[in-house]
Short mmCIF file of C-alpha atoms in Angstrom, two decimals:
data_model
loop_
_atom_site.label_atom_id
_atom_site.label_comp_id
_atom_site.label_asym_id
_atom_site.label_seq_id
_atom_site.Cartn_x
_atom_site.Cartn_y
_atom_site.Cartn_z
CA UNK A 1 -4.86 40.67 -13.61
CA UNK A 2 -1.09 39.70 -14.67
CA UNK A 3 -1.10 37.22 -17.72
CA UNK A 4 2.37 35.27 -17.77
CA UNK A 5 3.69 32.75 -20.52
CA UNK A 6 5.89 31.16 -17.71
CA UNK A 7 4.69 28.13 -16.14
CA UNK A 8 4.11 28.26 -12.22
CA UNK A 9 6.43 26.92 -9.94
CA UNK A 10 6.02 22.91 -9.06
CA UNK A 11 3.31 22.06 -6.61
CA UNK A 12 2.66 19.00 -4.60
CA UNK A 13 -0.26 18.00 -2.48
CA UNK A 14 0.04 18.78 1.08
CA UNK A 15 2.09 21.84 0.22
CA UNK A 16 1.27 25.45 1.96
CA UNK A 17 1.65 27.04 4.98
CA UNK A 18 0.95 26.30 8.49
CA UNK A 19 -2.62 25.15 9.50
CA UNK A 20 -4.78 25.91 12.30
CA UNK A 21 -7.29 23.43 14.21
CA UNK A 22 -10.22 22.19 12.01
CA UNK A 23 -13.65 23.32 12.48
CA UNK A 24 -15.95 20.20 13.16
CA UNK A 25 -19.02 19.11 11.31
CA UNK A 26 -21.05 20.00 14.73
CA UNK A 27 -20.90 23.71 13.55
CA UNK A 28 -23.54 22.92 11.10
CA UNK A 29 -25.98 21.53 13.72
CA UNK A 30 -29.23 23.83 13.37
CA UNK A 31 -28.44 25.44 10.31
CA UNK A 32 -30.62 25.66 7.28
CA UNK A 33 -29.93 23.51 4.43
CA UNK A 34 -27.51 25.04 1.79
CA UNK A 35 -25.94 27.09 4.65
CA UNK A 36 -22.21 27.39 3.62
CA UNK A 37 -19.90 26.44 6.62
CA UNK A 38 -16.45 25.49 6.08
CA UNK A 39 -15.66 22.22 7.43
CA UNK A 40 -11.81 21.32 7.55
CA UNK A 41 -8.59 22.61 8.61
CA UNK A 42 -8.01 26.60 8.64
CA UNK A 43 -5.37 28.07 6.45
CA UNK A 44 -3.90 31.42 7.19
CA UNK A 45 -2.72 32.15 3.75
CA UNK A 46 -5.36 34.15 1.63
CA UNK A 47 -7.16 32.38 -1.39
CA UNK A 48 -5.47 32.49 -4.92
CA UNK A 49 -7.39 31.74 -8.05
CA UNK A 50 -5.19 30.99 -11.12
CA UNK A 51 -7.02 31.22 -14.86
CA UNK A 52 -6.11 29.37 -17.90
CA UNK A 53 -8.08 30.17 -21.13
CA UNK A 54 -7.18 28.40 -24.30
CA UNK A 55 -8.61 26.88 -27.66
CA UNK A 56 -6.89 25.06 -30.62
CA UNK A 57 -4.96 28.09 -31.47
CA UNK A 58 -3.83 30.06 -28.27
CA UNK A 59 -3.36 29.74 -24.57
CA UNK A 60 -3.58 32.66 -22.00
CA UNK A 61 -2.51 31.80 -18.28
CA UNK A 62 -3.33 34.26 -15.06
CA UNK A 63 -2.33 34.03 -11.80
CA UNK A 64 -3.93 35.48 -8.55
CA UNK A 65 -6.81 36.64 -10.37
CA UNK A 66 -9.80 38.45 -9.02
CA UNK A 67 -13.65 37.26 -8.83
CA UNK A 68 -14.38 39.66 -11.46
CA UNK A 69 -11.73 38.56 -13.97
CA UNK A 70 -13.41 35.19 -13.66
CA UNK A 71 -16.66 36.02 -14.37
CA UNK A 72 -15.54 37.80 -17.64
CA UNK A 73 -14.68 34.39 -18.95
CA UNK A 74 -18.02 32.68 -18.15
CA UNK A 75 -19.53 33.37 -21.52
CA UNK A 76 -16.21 33.29 -23.99
CA UNK A 77 -15.85 31.15 -26.85
CA UNK A 78 -12.60 29.87 -25.38
CA UNK A 79 -12.46 26.88 -22.73
CA UNK A 80 -11.53 28.45 -19.33
CA UNK A 81 -10.04 26.63 -16.52
CA UNK A 82 -10.30 28.33 -13.05
CA UNK A 83 -8.54 26.90 -10.13
CA UNK A 84 -9.19 28.12 -6.68
CA UNK A 85 -6.42 27.53 -4.45
CA UNK A 86 -8.54 27.62 -1.04
CA UNK A 87 -11.78 27.29 0.22
CA UNK A 88 -11.83 28.74 3.81
CA UNK A 89 -12.85 31.73 2.78
CA UNK A 90 -16.78 31.86 2.27
CA UNK A 91 -17.37 35.14 1.45
CA UNK A 92 -14.79 34.90 -1.92
CA UNK A 93 -16.54 31.49 -2.52
CA UNK A 94 -19.78 32.74 -2.04
CA UNK A 95 -18.91 35.59 -4.53
CA UNK A 96 -17.57 33.18 -7.22
CA UNK A 97 -20.31 30.97 -7.08
CA UNK A 98 -22.67 33.80 -7.48
CA UNK A 99 -21.12 34.97 -10.91
CA UNK A 100 -21.57 31.56 -12.23
CA UNK A 101 -24.86 30.89 -10.76
CA UNK A 102 -24.29 27.94 -8.59
CA UNK A 103 -26.76 26.50 -6.21
CA UNK A 104 -26.47 26.99 -2.60
CA UNK A 105 -26.48 23.38 -1.90
CA UNK A 106 -23.34 23.14 -4.30
CA UNK A 107 -21.56 25.92 -2.44
CA UNK A 108 -22.17 23.81 0.71
CA UNK A 109 -20.48 20.89 -0.32
CA UNK A 110 -17.74 22.74 -2.01
CA UNK A 111 -16.49 24.14 1.51
CA UNK A 112 -17.17 20.72 3.37
CA UNK A 113 -13.86 19.01 3.27
CA UNK A 114 -15.51 15.71 4.69
CA UNK A 115 -17.97 15.79 1.64
CA UNK A 116 -17.86 11.99 0.10
CA UNK A 117 -17.49 11.83 -3.71
CA UNK A 118 -20.57 12.49 -5.40
CA UNK A 119 -21.93 13.71 -8.92
CA UNK A 120 -25.03 16.39 -9.21
CA UNK A 121 -26.19 17.49 -12.51
CA UNK A 122 -28.04 21.12 -12.71
CA UNK A 123 -29.50 22.74 -15.67
CA UNK A 124 -26.30 24.90 -16.25
CA UNK A 125 -23.42 22.85 -14.43
CA UNK A 126 -22.51 19.88 -13.16
CA UNK A 127 -20.83 19.45 -9.79
CA UNK A 128 -18.36 16.49 -8.88
CA UNK A 129 -16.77 16.01 -5.54
CA UNK A 130 -13.86 13.85 -5.09
CA UNK A 131 -10.60 13.30 -3.07
CA UNK A 132 -7.04 13.92 -4.17
CA UNK A 133 -4.50 11.34 -2.37
CA UNK A 134 -1.07 11.26 -2.09
CA UNK A 135 1.40 8.79 0.26
CA UNK A 136 3.69 10.87 2.31
CA UNK A 137 6.81 8.84 2.98
CA UNK A 138 7.90 11.45 5.92
CA UNK A 139 4.65 10.64 7.71
CA UNK A 140 4.11 7.12 5.82
CA UNK A 141 0.33 7.67 5.64
CA UNK A 142 -2.32 8.62 3.24
CA UNK A 143 -2.84 12.50 2.81
CA UNK A 144 -6.14 13.44 1.42
CA UNK A 145 -7.25 16.71 0.03
CA UNK A 146 -11.06 17.58 -0.98
CA UNK A 147 -11.64 18.62 -4.41
CA UNK A 148 -14.46 20.09 -6.40
CA UNK A 149 -15.07 20.33 -9.94
CA UNK A 150 -17.59 22.65 -11.61
CA UNK A 151 -18.17 21.79 -15.31
CA UNK A 152 -20.06 24.34 -17.23
CA UNK A 153 -20.66 24.85 -20.99
CA UNK A 154 -17.22 26.04 -21.88
CA UNK A 155 -15.69 26.41 -18.52
CA UNK A 156 -14.47 24.36 -15.72
CA UNK A 157 -13.77 25.38 -12.12
CA UNK A 158 -11.50 23.25 -9.59
CA UNK A 159 -11.82 23.98 -5.90
CA UNK A 160 -8.60 22.76 -3.81
CA UNK A 161 -8.22 22.84 -0.01
CA UNK A 162 -4.79 24.17 -0.65
CA UNK A 163 -2.27 25.14 -3.13
CA UNK A 164 -0.72 21.90 -4.29
CA UNK A 165 -2.19 19.39 -6.78
CA UNK A 166 -1.52 16.53 -9.37
CA UNK A 167 -2.70 18.70 -12.43
CA UNK A 168 0.85 19.67 -13.59
CA UNK A 169 0.59 16.74 -16.57
CA UNK A 170 -2.77 18.60 -17.81
CA UNK A 171 -1.43 21.97 -17.68
CA UNK A 172 1.59 21.00 -19.48
CA UNK A 173 -0.74 19.41 -22.32
CA UNK A 174 -2.71 22.20 -22.86
CA UNK A 175 0.38 24.80 -22.83
CA UNK A 176 2.35 22.45 -25.54
CA UNK A 177 -1.07 21.51 -27.39
CA UNK A 178 -0.28 17.65 -26.62
CA UNK A 179 -3.24 15.16 -26.88
CA UNK A 180 -6.99 16.25 -27.41
CA UNK A 181 -7.26 18.73 -24.54
CA UNK A 182 -6.87 21.71 -26.53
CA UNK A 183 -9.67 20.43 -29.07
CA UNK A 184 -12.33 18.52 -27.31
CA UNK A 185 -14.18 21.16 -25.18
CA UNK A 186 -14.74 21.59 -21.31
CA UNK A 187 -16.33 18.27 -20.46
CA UNK A 188 -12.78 16.57 -21.98
CA UNK A 189 -10.87 18.85 -19.79
CA UNK A 190 -13.07 17.89 -16.50
CA UNK A 191 -12.28 14.22 -17.64
CA UNK A 192 -8.50 14.90 -17.81
CA UNK A 193 -8.58 16.46 -14.21
CA UNK A 194 -10.30 13.57 -12.88
CA UNK A 195 -8.04 11.26 -14.44
CA UNK A 196 -4.92 12.97 -13.26
CA UNK A 197 -6.44 12.46 -9.81
CA UNK A 198 -7.21 8.63 -10.24
CA UNK A 199 -3.63 8.08 -12.11
CA UNK A 200 -1.96 9.49 -8.35
CA UNK A 201 -4.53 6.77 -6.76
CA UNK A 202 -2.35 4.36 -8.45
CA UNK A 203 0.68 5.76 -7.48
CA UNK A 204 -0.46 6.04 -3.62
CA UNK A 205 -1.81 2.36 -3.65
CA UNK A 206 1.39 1.15 -5.18
CA UNK A 207 3.68 2.85 -2.81
CA UNK A 208 1.60 1.78 0.40
CA UNK A 209 1.70 -1.71 -1.14
CA UNK A 210 5.39 -1.62 -1.50
CA UNK A 211 5.59 -0.35 2.34
CA UNK A 212 3.21 -3.54 3.09
CA UNK A 213 5.21 -6.11 1.40
CA UNK A 214 8.53 -4.85 3.01
CA UNK A 215 6.53 -5.31 6.39
CA UNK A 216 5.17 -8.62 5.67
CA UNK A 217 8.97 -9.99 4.81
CA UNK A 218 10.26 -8.37 8.16
CA UNK A 219 7.20 -9.74 10.20
CA UNK A 220 7.98 -13.18 9.05
CA UNK A 221 11.36 -13.19 10.24
CA UNK A 222 10.02 -12.23 13.79
CA UNK A 223 7.30 -10.52 15.30
CA UNK A 224 8.35 -7.26 17.58
CA UNK A 225 6.27 -5.38 20.07
CA UNK A 226 5.04 -2.36 17.90
CA UNK A 227 4.30 -4.43 15.08
CA UNK A 228 0.35 -4.19 15.91
CA UNK A 229 0.35 -0.61 15.79
CA UNK A 230 2.10 -0.37 12.45
CA UNK A 231 -0.61 -3.12 11.12
CA UNK A 232 -3.54 -0.98 12.28
CA UNK A 233 -1.57 2.21 10.97
CA UNK A 234 -1.65 0.72 7.69
CA UNK A 235 -5.25 -0.45 7.91
CA UNK A 236 -6.35 2.94 8.64
CA UNK A 237 -4.61 4.25 5.29
CA UNK A 238 -6.33 1.59 3.28
CA UNK A 239 -9.69 2.41 4.90
CA UNK A 240 -8.89 6.16 3.72
CA UNK A 241 -8.08 4.85 0.32
CA UNK A 242 -11.33 2.68 0.17
CA UNK A 243 -13.62 5.50 1.21
CA UNK A 244 -12.06 7.75 -1.57
CA UNK A 245 -12.25 5.22 -4.34
CA UNK A 246 -15.54 3.20 -3.85
CA UNK A 247 -17.76 6.18 -4.29
CA UNK A 248 -15.99 7.47 -7.08
CA UNK A 249 -16.95 4.45 -9.08
CA UNK A 250 -20.42 5.21 -8.73
CA UNK A 251 -19.87 9.00 -9.74
CA UNK A 252 -18.03 8.01 -12.87
CA UNK A 253 -20.56 5.42 -13.91
CA UNK A 254 -23.29 7.84 -13.24
CA UNK A 255 -21.44 10.53 -15.36
CA UNK A 256 -20.68 7.86 -18.34
CA UNK A 257 -24.59 7.13 -18.41
CA UNK A 258 -25.66 10.83 -18.09
CA UNK A 259 -27.78 12.44 -20.70
CA UNK A 260 -26.85 16.01 -19.66
CA UNK A 261 -26.12 18.45 -22.50
CA UNK A 262 -22.86 19.51 -20.89
CA UNK A 263 -21.44 15.60 -21.24
CA UNK A 264 -21.18 14.98 -24.88
CA UNK A 265 -21.72 11.30 -26.21
CA UNK A 266 -18.36 11.49 -27.91
CA UNK A 267 -16.60 11.75 -24.62
CA UNK A 268 -18.08 8.68 -23.20
CA UNK A 269 -15.57 6.38 -24.14
CA UNK A 270 -13.15 8.20 -21.97
CA UNK A 271 -15.38 8.13 -18.87
CA UNK A 272 -15.73 4.31 -19.55
CA UNK A 273 -11.68 3.95 -19.34
CA UNK A 274 -11.60 6.24 -16.38
CA UNK A 275 -14.40 3.90 -14.74
CA UNK A 276 -12.05 0.77 -15.56
CA UNK A 277 -8.91 2.58 -14.03
CA UNK A 278 -11.03 3.06 -10.58
CA UNK A 279 -11.94 -0.61 -10.66
CA UNK A 280 -8.35 -1.60 -10.96
CA UNK A 281 -7.37 0.72 -8.07
CA UNK A 282 -10.37 -0.89 -6.03
CA UNK A 283 -8.81 -4.13 -6.76
CA UNK A 284 -5.40 -3.18 -5.57
CA UNK A 285 -7.18 -1.49 -2.33
CA UNK A 286 -8.75 -5.01 -1.88
CA UNK A 287 -5.48 -7.14 -2.27
CA UNK A 288 -3.61 -5.14 0.19
CA UNK A 289 -6.36 -5.31 2.56
CA UNK A 290 -6.36 -8.91 2.14
CA UNK A 291 -2.53 -9.12 2.68
CA UNK A 292 -2.88 -6.81 5.86
CA UNK A 293 -5.60 -9.23 6.99
CA UNK A 294 -3.28 -12.20 6.50
CA UNK A 295 -0.44 -10.07 8.50
CA UNK A 296 -2.47 -9.73 11.53
CA UNK A 297 -2.96 -13.63 11.55
CA UNK A 298 0.84 -14.10 11.21
CA UNK A 299 1.91 -11.60 13.63
CA UNK A 300 -0.64 -13.19 16.07
CA UNK A 301 0.87 -16.89 14.69
CA UNK A 302 4.17 -15.29 15.30
CA UNK A 303 3.69 -14.53 19.16
CA UNK A 304 2.02 -17.63 19.76
CA UNK A 305 5.11 -19.56 18.37
CA UNK A 306 7.48 -17.44 20.44
CA UNK A 307 5.26 -18.23 23.74
CA UNK A 308 5.25 -21.85 22.67
CA UNK A 309 8.82 -22.17 22.12
CA UNK A 310 9.58 -20.41 25.28
CA UNK A 311 7.26 -22.49 27.09
CA UNK A 312 8.73 -25.59 25.55
CA UNK A 313 12.28 -24.60 26.99
CA UNK A 314 11.10 -23.82 30.43
CA UNK A 315 8.94 -27.12 30.55
CA UNK A 316 12.41 -28.92 29.67
CA UNK A 317 14.32 -27.28 32.15
CA UNK A 318 11.68 -27.87 34.89
CA UNK A 319 11.54 -31.79 33.70
CA UNK A 320 15.02 -31.94 34.18
CA UNK A 321 15.05 -30.20 37.64
CA UNK A 322 12.04 -32.26 38.76
CA UNK A 323 13.95 -35.62 39.59
CA UNK A 324 17.18 -33.46 40.90
CA UNK A 325 14.79 -31.43 43.20
CA UNK A 326 13.16 -35.04 44.45
CA UNK A 327 16.51 -36.45 45.14
CA UNK A 328 17.57 -33.16 47.39
CA UNK A 329 14.14 -33.15 48.94
CA UNK A 330 14.54 -36.70 50.03
CA UNK A 331 17.95 -36.37 51.60
CA UNK A 332 16.99 -33.09 52.98
CA UNK A 333 14.65 -34.35 55.39
CA UNK A 334 15.45 -34.16 58.88
CA UNK A 335 15.56 -37.74 60.12
CA UNK A 336 17.93 -39.23 62.53
CA UNK A 337 17.91 -42.68 60.96
CA UNK A 338 18.87 -42.68 57.06
CA UNK A 339 20.66 -45.44 55.74
CA UNK A 340 23.16 -43.18 53.61
CA UNK A 341 23.94 -40.61 56.39
CA UNK A 342 26.74 -42.47 57.88
CA UNK A 343 27.86 -43.90 54.41
CA UNK A 344 31.20 -42.29 53.64
CA UNK A 345 31.11 -42.02 49.71
CA UNK A 346 27.18 -41.32 50.15
CA UNK A 347 27.71 -37.54 49.17
CA UNK A 348 29.45 -38.52 45.95
CA UNK A 349 27.08 -41.16 44.92
CA UNK A 350 24.04 -38.55 45.17
CA UNK A 351 25.69 -36.27 43.08
CA UNK A 352 26.49 -38.84 40.38
CA UNK A 353 23.08 -40.07 40.19
CA UNK A 354 21.62 -36.75 39.64
CA UNK A 355 24.26 -35.80 37.00
CA UNK A 356 23.49 -38.94 35.11
CA UNK A 357 19.70 -38.18 35.32
CA UNK A 358 20.20 -34.92 34.13
CA UNK A 359 22.32 -35.83 31.15
CA UNK A 360 20.29 -38.58 30.26
CA UNK A 361 17.08 -36.54 30.10
CA UNK A 362 19.11 -34.09 27.99
CA UNK A 363 20.07 -36.58 25.70
CA UNK A 364 16.64 -37.89 25.29
CA UNK A 365 15.33 -34.53 24.75
CA UNK A 366 18.01 -33.89 21.92
CA UNK A 367 17.26 -37.26 20.11
CA UNK A 368 13.32 -36.05 20.25
CA UNK A 369 14.31 -32.82 18.55
CA UNK A 370 12.55 -30.92 21.11
CA UNK A 371 15.57 -28.74 22.00
#
């Protein structure tokens, strides 16, 4: 185990090496409950475990540690934060879970990246599953990663799909002894991690909200053929946000009302504040969904208006040419005795009549503001 006082390189959601095709939920069919099967996109790199040990006086950091190193910090007097970057190695996850006495059903939820946010209490630990979200401007979509937290008496274990997270602010507060995180124990550390995740929900919702507002302004100037696909793209992102945030409200509500010995009453006020933040995020998501629904109606109305304008122009042109076509049709008939056939100025008079009719109809339409 290598101990370092230097901060690790900055990491962001979605960073990491290339991925291989994901494993489907169907691979669990027929297996006994509690069987650990990784559901998600396979990673080629090996799992890395980072460890951060601290109390009010000192902080120790270690990177790329072993399962045995982690187990040695289970019963220390200091608060320990163990972060597991990668959950695709079932053998390693089960080995770490065995050292901390995790239930097989908990292991199953940890390695299932499709698991909805939930909270479960066990005699020796609490398990929380949630989603870490970020808005990727490159792909213009929401990127979601599965996060699992294990809260023990004096430790927190965080499981991430890949390297890259939103916990840099928490690490800096621990290193620099900012705020209460060094003095309020493991349950407050778990709150800080979840609070960091929810704070980035605000950022993701605001970014996609800005995109929708710009799209709204552009679509009012005139709909384009690809706009309906853009609307459905934003709709799928908002659905992804909603599926991550709505269940988390129930999770935090259950934690704030929990009587577990691992969740001390003096921390309850912080959980209630986190609940309020989640409700704010939900309100922002619902507002964006309402705007998007109105955008769909605006797009269809715009297309209908454009079609009406085209049909109006075609109707006006047809109306102007109908009498002209009638005159031409009459004098195009093959009758031998027609009064005007032998009339010398007849050709010019017919042209004059048709021009007067066309100009008269055009002037009438302009005065009625139809063109």
